[in-house]
Coordinates of C-alpha atoms in Angstrom, one line a residue:
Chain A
X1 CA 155.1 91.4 90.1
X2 CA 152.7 89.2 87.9
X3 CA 150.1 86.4 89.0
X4 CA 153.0 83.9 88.2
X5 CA 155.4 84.7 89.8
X6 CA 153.4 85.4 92.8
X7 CA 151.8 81.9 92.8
X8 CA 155.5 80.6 92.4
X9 CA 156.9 82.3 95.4
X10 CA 153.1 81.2 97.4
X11 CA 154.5 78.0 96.8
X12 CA 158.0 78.5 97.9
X13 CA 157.5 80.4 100.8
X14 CA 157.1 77.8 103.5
X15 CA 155.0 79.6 106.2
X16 CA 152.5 80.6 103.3
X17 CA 152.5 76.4 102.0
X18 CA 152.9 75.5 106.2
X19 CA 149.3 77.5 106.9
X20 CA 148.0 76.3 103.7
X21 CA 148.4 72.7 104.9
X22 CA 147.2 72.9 108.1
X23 CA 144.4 74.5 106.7
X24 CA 143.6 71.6 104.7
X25 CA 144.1 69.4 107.0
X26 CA 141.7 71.2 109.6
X27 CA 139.1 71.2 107.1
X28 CA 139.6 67.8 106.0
X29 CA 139.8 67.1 110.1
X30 CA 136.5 69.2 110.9
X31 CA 134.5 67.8 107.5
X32 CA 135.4 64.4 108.5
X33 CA 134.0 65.0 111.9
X34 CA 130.7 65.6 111.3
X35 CA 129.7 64.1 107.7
X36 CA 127.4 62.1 107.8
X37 CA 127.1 59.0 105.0
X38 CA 123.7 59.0 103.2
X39 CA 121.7 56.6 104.7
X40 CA 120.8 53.8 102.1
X41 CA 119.9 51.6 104.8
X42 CA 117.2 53.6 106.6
X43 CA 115.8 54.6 102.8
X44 CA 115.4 50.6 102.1
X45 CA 113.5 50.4 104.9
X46 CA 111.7 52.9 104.5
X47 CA 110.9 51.7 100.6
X48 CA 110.2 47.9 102.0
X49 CA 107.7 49.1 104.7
X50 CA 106.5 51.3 101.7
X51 CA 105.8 48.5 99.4
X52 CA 104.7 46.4 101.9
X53 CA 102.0 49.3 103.5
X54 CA 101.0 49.5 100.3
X55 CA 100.6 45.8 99.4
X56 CA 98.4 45.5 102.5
X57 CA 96.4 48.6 101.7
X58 CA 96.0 47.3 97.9
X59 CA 94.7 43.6 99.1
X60 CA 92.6 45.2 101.8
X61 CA 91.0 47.4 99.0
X62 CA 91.0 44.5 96.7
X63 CA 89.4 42.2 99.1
X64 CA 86.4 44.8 100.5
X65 CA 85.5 45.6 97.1
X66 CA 85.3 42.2 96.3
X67 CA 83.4 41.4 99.7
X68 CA 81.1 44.3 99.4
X69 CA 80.5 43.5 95.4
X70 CA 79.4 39.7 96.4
X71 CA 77.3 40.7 99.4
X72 CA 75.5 43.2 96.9
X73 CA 74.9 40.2 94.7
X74 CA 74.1 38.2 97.8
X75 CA 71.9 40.3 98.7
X76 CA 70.5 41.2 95.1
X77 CA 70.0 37.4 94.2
X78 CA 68.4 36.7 98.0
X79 CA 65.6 39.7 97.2
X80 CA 64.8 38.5 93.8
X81 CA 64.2 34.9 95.3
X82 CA 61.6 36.4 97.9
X83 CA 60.5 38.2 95.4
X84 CA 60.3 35.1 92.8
X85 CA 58.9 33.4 95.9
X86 CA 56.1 36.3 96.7
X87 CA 54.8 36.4 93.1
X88 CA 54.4 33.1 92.5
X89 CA 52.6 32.8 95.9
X90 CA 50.5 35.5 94.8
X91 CA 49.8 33.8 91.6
X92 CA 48.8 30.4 93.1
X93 CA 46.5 32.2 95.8
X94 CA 44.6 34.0 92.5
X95 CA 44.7 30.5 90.8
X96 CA 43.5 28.8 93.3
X97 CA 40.9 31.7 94.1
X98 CA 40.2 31.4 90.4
X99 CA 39.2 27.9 90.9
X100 CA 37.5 27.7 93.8
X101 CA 35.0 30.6 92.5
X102 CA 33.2 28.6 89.8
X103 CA 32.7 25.4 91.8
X104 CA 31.5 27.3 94.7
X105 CA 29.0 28.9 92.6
X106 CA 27.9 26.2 90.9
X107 CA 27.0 24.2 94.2
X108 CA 25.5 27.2 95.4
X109 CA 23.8 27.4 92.3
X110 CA 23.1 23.5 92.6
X111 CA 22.1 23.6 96.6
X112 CA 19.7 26.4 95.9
X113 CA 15.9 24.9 95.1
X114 CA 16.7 22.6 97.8
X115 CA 17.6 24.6 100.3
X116 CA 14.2 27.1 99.5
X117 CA 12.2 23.8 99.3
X118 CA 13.6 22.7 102.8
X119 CA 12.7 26.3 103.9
X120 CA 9.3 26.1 102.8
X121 CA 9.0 22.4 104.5
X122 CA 10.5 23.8 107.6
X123 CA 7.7 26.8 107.7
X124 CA 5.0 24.2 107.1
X125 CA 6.3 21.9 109.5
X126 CA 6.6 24.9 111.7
X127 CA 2.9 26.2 111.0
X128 CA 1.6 23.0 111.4
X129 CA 3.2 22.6 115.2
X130 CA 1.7 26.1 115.9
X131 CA -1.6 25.2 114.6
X132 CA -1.6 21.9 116.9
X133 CA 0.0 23.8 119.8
X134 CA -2.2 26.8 119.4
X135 CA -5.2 24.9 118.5
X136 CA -7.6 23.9 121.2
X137 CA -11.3 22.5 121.3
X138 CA -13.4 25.3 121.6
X139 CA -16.2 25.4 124.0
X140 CA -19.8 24.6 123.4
X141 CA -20.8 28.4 123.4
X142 CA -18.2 29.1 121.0
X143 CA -19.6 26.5 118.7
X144 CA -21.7 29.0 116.7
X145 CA -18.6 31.3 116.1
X146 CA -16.3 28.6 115.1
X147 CA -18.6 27.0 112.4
X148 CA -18.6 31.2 110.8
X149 CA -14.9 30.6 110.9
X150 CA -14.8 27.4 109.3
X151 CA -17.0 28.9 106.6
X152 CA -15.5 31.6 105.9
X153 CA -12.5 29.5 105.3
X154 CA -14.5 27.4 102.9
X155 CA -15.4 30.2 100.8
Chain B
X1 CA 136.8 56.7 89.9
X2 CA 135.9 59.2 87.7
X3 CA 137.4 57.8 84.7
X4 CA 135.9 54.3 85.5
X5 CA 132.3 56.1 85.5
X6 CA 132.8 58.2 82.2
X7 CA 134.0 54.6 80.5
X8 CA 131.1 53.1 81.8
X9 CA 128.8 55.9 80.4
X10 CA 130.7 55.8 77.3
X11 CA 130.1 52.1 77.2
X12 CA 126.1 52.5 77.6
X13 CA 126.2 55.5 75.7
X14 CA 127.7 53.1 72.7
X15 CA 125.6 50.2 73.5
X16 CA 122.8 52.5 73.0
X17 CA 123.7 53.1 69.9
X18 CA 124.0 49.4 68.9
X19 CA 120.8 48.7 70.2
X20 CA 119.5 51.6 67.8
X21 CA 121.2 50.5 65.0
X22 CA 119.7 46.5 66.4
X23 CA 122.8 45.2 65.1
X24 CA 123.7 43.8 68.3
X25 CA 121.7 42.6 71.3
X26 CA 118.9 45.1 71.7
X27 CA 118.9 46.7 75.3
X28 CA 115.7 47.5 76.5
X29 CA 114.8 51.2 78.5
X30 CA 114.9 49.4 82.2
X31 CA 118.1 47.8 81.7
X32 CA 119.8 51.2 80.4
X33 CA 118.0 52.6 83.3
X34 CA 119.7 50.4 85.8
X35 CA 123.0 50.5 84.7
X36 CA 122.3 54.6 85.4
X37 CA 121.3 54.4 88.5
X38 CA 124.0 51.9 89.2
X39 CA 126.9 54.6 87.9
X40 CA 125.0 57.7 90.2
X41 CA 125.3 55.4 92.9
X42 CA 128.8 54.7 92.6
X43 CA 129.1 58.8 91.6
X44 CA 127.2 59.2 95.0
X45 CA 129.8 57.1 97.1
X46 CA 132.5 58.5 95.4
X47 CA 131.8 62.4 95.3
X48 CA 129.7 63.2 98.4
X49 CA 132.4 63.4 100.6
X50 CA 134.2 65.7 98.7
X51 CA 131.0 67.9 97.7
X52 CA 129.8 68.3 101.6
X53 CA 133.5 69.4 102.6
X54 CA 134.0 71.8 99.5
X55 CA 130.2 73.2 100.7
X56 CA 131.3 73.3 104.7
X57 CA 134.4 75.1 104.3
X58 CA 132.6 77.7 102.0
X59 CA 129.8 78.2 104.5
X60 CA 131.3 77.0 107.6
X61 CA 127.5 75.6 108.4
X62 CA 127.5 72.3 108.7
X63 CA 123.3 71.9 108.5
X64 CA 123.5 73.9 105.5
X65 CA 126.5 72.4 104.3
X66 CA 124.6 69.1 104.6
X67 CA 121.4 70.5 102.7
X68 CA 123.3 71.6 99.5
X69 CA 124.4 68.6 99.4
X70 CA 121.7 66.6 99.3
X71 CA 120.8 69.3 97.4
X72 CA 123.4 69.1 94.7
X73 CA 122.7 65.5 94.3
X74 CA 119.3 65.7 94.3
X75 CA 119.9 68.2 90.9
X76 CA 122.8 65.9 89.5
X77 CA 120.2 63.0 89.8
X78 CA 117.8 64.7 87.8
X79 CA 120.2 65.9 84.8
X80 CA 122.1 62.6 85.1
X81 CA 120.7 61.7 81.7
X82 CA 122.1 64.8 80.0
X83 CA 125.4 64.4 81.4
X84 CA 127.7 63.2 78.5
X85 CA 131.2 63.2 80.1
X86 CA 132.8 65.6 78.5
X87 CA 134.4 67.0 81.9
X88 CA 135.0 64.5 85.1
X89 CA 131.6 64.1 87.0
X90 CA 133.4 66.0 90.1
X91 CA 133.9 69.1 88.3
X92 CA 130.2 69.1 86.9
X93 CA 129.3 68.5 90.4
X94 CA 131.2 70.7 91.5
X95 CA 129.8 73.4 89.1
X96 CA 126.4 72.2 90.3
X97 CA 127.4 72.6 94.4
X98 CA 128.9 75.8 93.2
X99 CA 125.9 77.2 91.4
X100 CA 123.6 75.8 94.4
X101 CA 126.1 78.0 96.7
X102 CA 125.5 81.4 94.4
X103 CA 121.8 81.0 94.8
X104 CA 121.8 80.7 98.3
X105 CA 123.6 83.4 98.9
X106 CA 121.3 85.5 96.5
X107 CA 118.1 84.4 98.5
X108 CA 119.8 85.7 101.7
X109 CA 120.5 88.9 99.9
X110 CA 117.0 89.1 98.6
X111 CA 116.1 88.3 102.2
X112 CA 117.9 90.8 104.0
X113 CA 114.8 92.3 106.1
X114 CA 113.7 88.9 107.2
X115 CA 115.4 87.6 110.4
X116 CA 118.1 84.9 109.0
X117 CA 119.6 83.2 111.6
X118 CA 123.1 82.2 110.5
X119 CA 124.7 79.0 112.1
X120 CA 127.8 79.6 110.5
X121 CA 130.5 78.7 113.1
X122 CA 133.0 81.6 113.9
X123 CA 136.9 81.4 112.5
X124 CA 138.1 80.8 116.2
X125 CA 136.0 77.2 116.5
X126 CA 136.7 76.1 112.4
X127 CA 140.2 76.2 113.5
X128 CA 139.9 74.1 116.6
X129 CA 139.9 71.1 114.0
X130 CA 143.5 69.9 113.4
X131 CA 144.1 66.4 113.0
X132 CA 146.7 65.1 116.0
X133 CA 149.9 64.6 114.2
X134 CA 153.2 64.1 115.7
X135 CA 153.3 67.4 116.3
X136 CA 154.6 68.7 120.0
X137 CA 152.0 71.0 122.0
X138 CA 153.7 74.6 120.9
X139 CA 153.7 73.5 117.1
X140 CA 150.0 72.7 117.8
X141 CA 149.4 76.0 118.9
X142 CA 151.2 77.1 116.0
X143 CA 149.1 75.1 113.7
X144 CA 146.2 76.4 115.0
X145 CA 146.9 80.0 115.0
X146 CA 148.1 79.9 110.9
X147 CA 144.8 77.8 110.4
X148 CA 142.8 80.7 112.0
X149 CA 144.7 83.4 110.1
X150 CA 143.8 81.6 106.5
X151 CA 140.3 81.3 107.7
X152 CA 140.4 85.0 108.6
X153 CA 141.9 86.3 105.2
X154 CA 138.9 83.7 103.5
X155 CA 136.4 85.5 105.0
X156 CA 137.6 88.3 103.8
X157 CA 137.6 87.3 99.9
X158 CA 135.2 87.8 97.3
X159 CA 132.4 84.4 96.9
X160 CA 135.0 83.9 93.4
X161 CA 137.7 84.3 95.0
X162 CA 136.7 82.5 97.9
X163 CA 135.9 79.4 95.5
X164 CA 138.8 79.5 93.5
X165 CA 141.2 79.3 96.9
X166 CA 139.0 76.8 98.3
X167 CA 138.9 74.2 95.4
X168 CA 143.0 75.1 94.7
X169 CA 143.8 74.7 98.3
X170 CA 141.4 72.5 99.9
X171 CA 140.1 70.5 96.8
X172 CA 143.4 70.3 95.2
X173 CA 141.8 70.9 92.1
X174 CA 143.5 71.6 88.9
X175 CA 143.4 75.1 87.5
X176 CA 141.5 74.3 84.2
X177 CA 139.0 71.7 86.4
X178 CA 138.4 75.0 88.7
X179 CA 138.0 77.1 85.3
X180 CA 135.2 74.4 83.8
X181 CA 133.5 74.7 87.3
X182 CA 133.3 78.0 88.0
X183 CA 133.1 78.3 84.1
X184 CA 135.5 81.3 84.5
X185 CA 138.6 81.7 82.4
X186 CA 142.1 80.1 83.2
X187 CA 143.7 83.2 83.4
X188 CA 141.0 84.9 85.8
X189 CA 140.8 81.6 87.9
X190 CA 144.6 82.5 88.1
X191 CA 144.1 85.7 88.8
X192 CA 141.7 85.0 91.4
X193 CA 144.2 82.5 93.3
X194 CA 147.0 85.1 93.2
X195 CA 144.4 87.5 95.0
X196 CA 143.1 85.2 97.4
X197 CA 146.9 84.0 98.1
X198 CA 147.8 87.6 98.2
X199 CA 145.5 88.5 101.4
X200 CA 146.5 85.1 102.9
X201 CA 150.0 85.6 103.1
X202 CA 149.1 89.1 103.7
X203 CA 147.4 87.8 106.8
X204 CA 150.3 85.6 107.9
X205 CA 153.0 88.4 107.7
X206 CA 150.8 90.8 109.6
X207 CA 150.7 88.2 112.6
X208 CA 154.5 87.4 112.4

Protein backbone atom coordinates (compact mmCIF):
# COMPACT_ATOMS: atom_id res chain seq x y z
CA UNK A 1 0.00 0.00 0.00
CA UNK A 2 1.57 3.45 -0.84
CA UNK A 3 1.72 6.71 1.41
CA UNK A 4 -1.46 7.84 -0.69
CA UNK A 5 -3.49 5.68 -0.47
CA UNK A 6 -2.90 5.23 3.13
CA UNK A 7 -3.39 9.00 3.89
CA UNK A 8 -6.71 8.58 1.82
CA UNK A 9 -8.10 5.72 3.79
CA UNK A 10 -6.65 7.88 7.35
CA UNK A 11 -9.10 10.17 6.19
CA UNK A 12 -11.97 7.95 5.41
CA UNK A 13 -11.75 5.81 8.28
CA UNK A 14 -13.89 7.54 10.84
CA UNK A 15 -12.47 6.28 14.22
CA UNK A 16 -8.89 7.26 12.86
CA UNK A 17 -10.48 11.20 11.70
CA UNK A 18 -12.98 10.80 15.21
CA UNK A 19 -9.50 10.47 17.51
CA UNK A 20 -7.80 12.91 15.32
CA UNK A 21 -10.43 15.51 16.14
CA UNK A 22 -10.72 15.11 19.52
CA UNK A 23 -7.19 15.28 19.69
CA UNK A 24 -7.26 18.60 18.28
CA UNK A 25 -9.72 19.75 20.05
CA UNK A 26 -8.00 18.63 23.51
CA UNK A 27 -5.03 20.37 22.55
CA UNK A 28 -6.68 23.42 21.32
CA UNK A 29 -8.91 22.94 24.86
CA UNK A 30 -5.70 22.39 27.10
CA UNK A 31 -3.40 25.34 25.05
CA UNK A 32 -6.24 27.64 25.58
CA UNK A 33 -6.27 26.92 29.18
CA UNK A 34 -3.20 27.95 30.20
CA UNK A 35 -1.78 30.54 27.56
CA UNK A 36 -1.05 33.33 28.72
CA UNK A 37 -1.20 36.74 26.34
CA UNK A 38 2.07 38.75 26.40
CA UNK A 39 1.77 41.36 28.74
CA UNK A 40 2.16 44.75 26.81
CA UNK A 41 0.60 46.40 29.59
CA UNK A 42 2.88 45.48 32.55
CA UNK A 43 6.01 46.08 29.84
CA UNK A 44 4.60 49.95 29.41
CA UNK A 45 4.76 50.26 32.78
CA UNK A 46 7.58 49.02 33.28
CA UNK A 47 9.22 51.34 30.25
CA UNK A 48 7.25 54.65 31.77
CA UNK A 49 8.57 53.97 35.37
CA UNK A 50 11.90 53.33 33.27
CA UNK A 51 11.96 56.60 31.55
CA UNK A 52 10.69 58.34 34.27
CA UNK A 53 13.50 56.66 36.98
CA UNK A 54 15.76 57.68 34.71
CA UNK A 55 14.57 61.26 34.05
CA UNK A 56 14.80 61.77 37.88
CA UNK A 57 18.14 60.20 38.06
CA UNK A 58 19.36 62.37 34.93
CA UNK A 59 18.01 65.86 36.65
CA UNK A 60 19.37 64.77 40.01
CA UNK A 61 22.79 64.24 38.32
CA UNK A 62 22.28 67.36 36.25
CA UNK A 63 21.30 69.42 39.13
CA UNK A 64 24.42 68.19 41.80
CA UNK A 65 26.86 68.69 39.26
CA UNK A 66 25.60 71.93 38.60
CA UNK A 67 25.27 72.67 42.55
CA UNK A 68 28.57 71.25 43.37
CA UNK A 69 30.27 73.16 40.15
CA UNK A 70 28.75 76.70 41.52
CA UNK A 71 29.70 76.03 45.16
CA UNK A 72 33.35 75.26 43.82
CA UNK A 73 33.14 78.68 42.13
CA UNK A 74 31.48 80.02 45.24
CA UNK A 75 33.84 78.91 47.11
CA UNK A 76 36.84 79.67 44.66
CA UNK A 77 35.64 83.35 44.07
CA UNK A 78 34.97 83.76 48.19
CA UNK A 79 38.94 82.60 48.84
CA UNK A 80 40.36 84.83 46.17
CA UNK A 81 38.36 87.81 47.76
CA UNK A 82 39.99 87.00 51.32
CA UNK A 83 42.79 86.61 49.64
CA UNK A 84 42.48 89.97 47.48
CA UNK A 85 41.34 91.38 50.82
CA UNK A 86 44.65 89.88 52.88
CA UNK A 87 47.18 91.25 50.32
CA UNK A 88 46.03 94.37 50.00
CA UNK A 89 45.87 94.64 53.83
CA UNK A 90 49.29 93.55 53.83
CA UNK A 91 50.19 96.09 51.38
CA UNK A 92 48.64 99.10 53.15
CA UNK A 93 50.15 97.92 56.64
CA UNK A 94 53.90 97.96 54.65
CA UNK A 95 52.78 101.40 53.14
CA UNK A 96 51.80 102.76 55.83
CA UNK A 97 54.93 101.19 57.77
CA UNK A 98 56.79 102.70 54.89
CA UNK A 99 55.55 106.04 55.80
CA UNK A 100 55.61 106.23 59.11
CA UNK A 101 59.50 105.25 59.23
CA UNK A 102 61.00 108.33 57.69
CA UNK A 103 58.85 110.85 59.69
CA UNK A 104 59.61 109.06 62.86
CA UNK A 105 63.18 109.31 62.11
CA UNK A 106 63.35 112.53 61.24
CA UNK A 107 61.66 113.92 64.51
CA UNK A 108 63.81 111.61 66.33
CA UNK A 109 66.52 112.97 64.35
CA UNK A 110 64.92 116.60 64.96
CA UNK A 111 64.09 116.04 68.92
CA UNK A 112 67.63 114.79 69.48
CA UNK A 113 70.05 117.94 70.61
CA UNK A 114 67.15 118.97 72.61
CA UNK A 115 66.51 116.23 74.39
CA UNK A 116 70.67 115.75 75.24
CA UNK A 117 70.59 119.57 76.09
CA UNK A 118 67.54 119.07 78.48
CA UNK A 119 69.60 116.11 79.87
CA UNK A 120 72.53 118.02 80.45
CA UNK A 121 70.17 120.94 82.15
CA UNK A 122 68.49 118.33 84.12
CA UNK A 123 72.07 116.93 85.53
CA UNK A 124 73.04 120.47 86.33
CA UNK A 125 69.93 121.39 87.85
CA UNK A 126 70.26 118.13 89.65
CA UNK A 127 74.09 118.81 90.77
CA UNK A 128 73.20 122.05 91.72
CA UNK A 129 70.28 120.79 94.31
CA UNK A 130 72.94 118.27 95.62
CA UNK A 131 75.50 120.85 96.07
CA UNK A 132 72.84 123.10 98.08
CA UNK A 133 71.40 120.07 99.92
CA UNK A 134 74.76 118.52 100.60
CA UNK A 135 76.52 121.72 101.20
CA UNK A 136 76.71 123.05 104.70
CA UNK A 137 78.74 125.85 106.62
CA UNK A 138 81.63 124.22 107.81
CA UNK A 139 82.81 124.87 111.27
CA UNK A 140 85.41 127.32 112.45
CA UNK A 141 88.06 124.49 112.94
CA UNK A 142 87.45 123.30 109.57
CA UNK A 143 88.13 126.72 108.22
CA UNK A 144 91.80 125.97 107.47
CA UNK A 145 90.87 122.69 105.48
CA UNK A 146 88.17 124.29 103.49
CA UNK A 147 90.20 127.31 102.19
CA UNK A 148 92.95 124.03 100.83
CA UNK A 149 89.88 122.93 99.11
CA UNK A 150 88.75 126.07 97.70
CA UNK A 151 92.37 126.39 96.32
CA UNK A 152 92.85 123.57 94.98
CA UNK A 153 89.79 124.14 93.06
CA UNK A 154 91.23 127.42 91.92
CA UNK A 155 94.11 125.95 90.50
CA UNK B 1 -3.60 38.09 8.53
CA UNK B 2 -0.67 36.84 6.97
CA UNK B 3 -1.33 38.12 3.68
CA UNK B 4 -2.31 41.59 5.07
CA UNK B 5 1.37 41.60 6.72
CA UNK B 6 3.39 40.42 3.66
CA UNK B 7 1.38 43.36 1.53
CA UNK B 8 2.30 45.72 4.08
CA UNK B 9 6.05 44.60 3.96
CA UNK B 10 5.83 44.57 0.36
CA UNK B 11 4.41 48.08 0.45
CA UNK B 12 7.49 49.35 2.80
CA UNK B 13 9.73 47.23 1.04
CA UNK B 14 8.63 49.36 -2.33
CA UNK B 15 8.45 52.58 -0.64
CA UNK B 16 11.90 51.98 0.33
CA UNK B 17 12.79 51.78 -2.82
CA UNK B 18 11.12 55.08 -3.91
CA UNK B 19 12.63 56.78 -1.26
CA UNK B 20 16.07 55.46 -2.71
CA UNK B 21 15.41 56.40 -5.98
CA UNK B 22 13.90 60.13 -4.04
CA UNK B 23 11.46 60.13 -6.69
CA UNK B 24 8.74 60.22 -4.27
CA UNK B 25 8.42 61.37 -0.66
CA UNK B 26 11.67 60.39 0.95
CA UNK B 27 11.03 58.13 4.19
CA UNK B 28 13.31 58.61 6.79
CA UNK B 29 15.06 55.35 8.90
CA UNK B 30 12.57 55.93 12.18
CA UNK B 31 9.52 56.03 10.20
CA UNK B 32 10.50 52.67 8.24
CA UNK B 33 11.38 51.50 11.61
CA UNK B 34 7.94 52.12 13.04
CA UNK B 35 5.96 50.83 10.46
CA UNK B 36 8.21 47.39 11.43
CA UNK B 37 7.66 47.30 14.65
CA UNK B 38 4.07 48.04 14.00
CA UNK B 39 3.80 44.75 11.42
CA UNK B 40 5.78 42.40 14.41
CA UNK B 41 3.28 43.63 16.63
CA UNK B 42 0.38 42.65 14.69
CA UNK B 43 2.68 39.28 13.70
CA UNK B 44 2.93 38.95 17.54
CA UNK B 45 -0.97 39.16 18.15
CA UNK B 46 -1.69 37.08 15.40
CA UNK B 47 0.90 34.13 15.67
CA UNK B 48 1.62 33.61 19.34
CA UNK B 49 -1.23 31.68 19.98
CA UNK B 50 -0.64 29.33 17.45
CA UNK B 51 3.25 29.13 18.15
CA UNK B 52 2.82 28.32 22.08
CA UNK B 53 0.12 25.51 21.25
CA UNK B 54 2.26 24.01 18.26
CA UNK B 55 5.32 24.16 21.17
CA UNK B 56 2.88 22.63 24.12
CA UNK B 57 1.66 19.82 22.32
CA UNK B 58 5.23 18.94 21.12
CA UNK B 59 6.59 19.14 24.64
CA UNK B 60 3.61 18.76 26.70
CA UNK B 61 5.42 21.48 29.17
CA UNK B 62 3.68 24.27 29.48
CA UNK B 63 6.68 26.48 31.31
CA UNK B 64 8.83 25.35 28.52
CA UNK B 65 6.26 25.67 26.05
CA UNK B 66 5.94 29.24 27.22
CA UNK B 67 9.86 29.89 27.03
CA UNK B 68 10.28 28.92 23.37
CA UNK B 69 8.01 31.02 22.71
CA UNK B 70 9.03 34.02 23.96
CA UNK B 71 11.87 32.49 22.72
CA UNK B 72 10.88 32.21 19.10
CA UNK B 73 9.76 35.72 19.10
CA UNK B 74 12.51 37.00 20.68
CA UNK B 75 14.67 35.44 17.41
CA UNK B 76 11.93 36.43 14.85
CA UNK B 77 12.29 40.04 16.36
CA UNK B 78 15.80 40.12 15.65
CA UNK B 79 15.76 38.66 11.92
CA UNK B 80 12.57 40.65 11.29
CA UNK B 81 14.55 42.89 8.98
CA UNK B 82 15.77 40.01 6.76
CA UNK B 83 12.52 38.51 6.43
CA UNK B 84 11.32 39.25 2.80
CA UNK B 85 8.03 37.28 2.53
CA UNK B 86 8.70 34.90 0.40
CA UNK B 87 6.74 32.12 2.62
CA UNK B 88 3.70 33.24 5.15
CA UNK B 89 5.27 34.67 8.44
CA UNK B 90 3.68 31.49 10.29
CA UNK B 91 5.54 29.07 8.45
CA UNK B 92 8.96 31.01 9.01
CA UNK B 93 7.85 31.10 12.52
CA UNK B 94 7.13 28.08 12.52
CA UNK B 95 10.55 26.95 11.12
CA UNK B 96 12.07 29.22 13.80
CA UNK B 97 9.81 27.46 16.93
CA UNK B 98 10.76 24.32 15.19
CA UNK B 99 14.43 24.90 15.05
CA UNK B 100 14.23 26.39 18.68
CA UNK B 101 12.51 22.84 19.57
CA UNK B 102 15.68 20.76 17.81
CA UNK B 103 18.10 22.61 19.94
CA UNK B 104 16.49 21.99 23.01
CA UNK B 105 16.25 18.69 22.64
CA UNK B 106 20.03 18.53 21.68
CA UNK B 107 21.12 20.44 24.98
CA UNK B 108 19.17 17.74 26.92
CA UNK B 109 21.02 15.10 25.02
CA UNK B 110 24.25 16.78 25.59
CA UNK B 111 23.08 17.05 29.18
CA UNK B 112 22.26 13.71 29.87
CA UNK B 113 24.47 13.26 33.26
CA UNK B 114 23.13 16.36 34.69
CA UNK B 115 19.83 16.01 36.74
CA UNK B 116 17.00 17.45 34.22
CA UNK B 117 13.98 17.57 35.76
CA UNK B 118 11.28 17.27 33.13
CA UNK B 119 7.76 18.92 33.76
CA UNK B 120 6.38 17.39 30.94
CA UNK B 121 2.83 16.35 31.94
CA UNK B 122 2.04 12.46 31.42
CA UNK B 123 -0.40 11.30 28.36
CA UNK B 124 -3.18 10.42 31.05
CA UNK B 125 -3.50 14.35 32.23
CA UNK B 126 -2.92 16.00 28.34
CA UNK B 127 -5.98 14.05 27.65
CA UNK B 128 -8.07 15.24 30.53
CA UNK B 129 -8.50 18.49 28.26
CA UNK B 130 -11.64 18.10 26.02
CA UNK B 131 -13.70 20.90 25.29
CA UNK B 132 -17.53 20.20 26.74
CA UNK B 133 -19.48 19.63 23.62
CA UNK B 134 -22.86 18.18 23.33
CA UNK B 135 -21.47 15.16 23.86
CA UNK B 136 -23.32 12.61 26.48
CA UNK B 137 -21.02 11.30 29.53
CA UNK B 138 -20.10 7.68 27.67
CA UNK B 139 -19.05 9.51 24.37
CA UNK B 140 -16.99 11.67 26.75
CA UNK B 141 -15.34 8.87 28.01
CA UNK B 142 -14.94 7.80 24.58
CA UNK B 143 -13.39 11.05 23.56
CA UNK B 144 -11.11 10.88 26.13
CA UNK B 145 -9.76 7.42 25.72
CA UNK B 146 -9.03 8.03 21.63
CA UNK B 147 -7.34 11.37 22.71
CA UNK B 148 -5.06 9.35 25.09
CA UNK B 149 -4.34 6.66 22.51
CA UNK B 150 -3.11 9.44 19.81
CA UNK B 151 -1.06 10.98 22.53
CA UNK B 152 0.34 7.58 23.21
CA UNK B 153 1.26 6.62 19.54
CA UNK B 154 2.87 10.56 19.48
CA UNK B 155 5.06 9.77 21.96
CA UNK B 156 6.12 7.09 20.39
CA UNK B 157 7.13 8.89 16.94
CA UNK B 158 10.33 10.16 15.82
CA UNK B 159 10.88 14.45 16.70
CA UNK B 160 10.13 14.53 12.46
CA UNK B 161 7.56 12.65 12.53
CA UNK B 162 6.25 13.98 15.64
CA UNK B 163 6.30 17.57 13.85
CA UNK B 164 4.93 16.68 10.74
CA UNK B 165 1.63 14.97 12.54
CA UNK B 166 1.50 17.72 14.82
CA UNK B 167 1.43 20.75 12.38
CA UNK B 168 -0.91 18.33 9.74
CA UNK B 169 -3.27 17.42 12.52
CA UNK B 170 -3.21 20.01 15.05
CA UNK B 171 -1.97 23.06 13.03
CA UNK B 172 -3.83 22.13 9.98
CA UNK B 173 -1.10 23.09 8.04
CA UNK B 174 -0.66 22.46 4.43
CA UNK B 175 1.76 19.86 3.24
CA UNK B 176 4.07 22.15 1.25
CA UNK B 177 3.80 24.96 4.37
CA UNK B 178 4.96 21.86 6.71
CA UNK B 179 7.76 21.02 3.87
CA UNK B 180 9.09 24.96 3.84
CA UNK B 181 9.07 24.64 7.74
CA UNK B 182 10.60 21.72 8.49
CA UNK B 183 12.60 22.46 5.12
CA UNK B 184 12.02 18.70 4.37
CA UNK B 185 10.78 17.54 1.05
CA UNK B 186 6.99 17.14 0.09
CA UNK B 187 7.29 13.67 -0.45
CA UNK B 188 9.18 12.86 2.88
CA UNK B 189 6.80 15.25 4.81
CA UNK B 190 4.27 12.73 3.19
CA UNK B 191 6.00 10.02 4.05
CA UNK B 192 6.41 11.12 7.45
CA UNK B 193 2.44 11.74 7.98
CA UNK B 194 1.71 8.29 6.56
CA UNK B 195 4.15 6.86 9.32
CA UNK B 196 3.02 8.91 12.08
CA UNK B 197 -0.78 8.09 10.88
CA UNK B 198 0.30 4.52 10.62
CA UNK B 199 1.13 4.02 14.46
CA UNK B 200 -1.99 6.13 15.34
CA UNK B 201 -4.36 4.08 13.89
CA UNK B 202 -2.26 1.32 14.81
CA UNK B 203 -2.83 2.45 18.36
CA UNK B 204 -6.63 2.80 17.87
CA UNK B 205 -7.14 -0.73 16.45
CA UNK B 206 -5.05 -2.32 19.20
CA UNK B 207 -7.53 -0.77 21.79
CA UNK B 208 -10.74 -1.69 19.89
Amino acid sequence: MSWRNNLAEDIADPIVAGALKHFKASVDAWSEAVYSPPRTVLETTRRTWRLAASWALGCLLAAGSLGGTLYDRHVRRESARIAAIKAAEQKAALEHKAAVQPVTATIVARRQPTAMKHAASENEDLLATVDSDVSRQVPAAMEPLAQMMVSDGAN
Amino acid sequence: MGLGVVNLRRMVTSIKSMAAGTAVKPMTADAADEIAAREFAIIVESHRRQIFRFLLASLRDVDLAETLTQECFLKAHRNWKHFRGDSSAMTWLMRIAINLQKDHWRNRRLQFWRHTQSNAVDVDEASDWLPNGERNAEQQILAKEQVAQVWKAVEGLSARQRTVFLLRYVEERELNEIARATGLSEGTVKAHLSRALGRVRAELRGKR
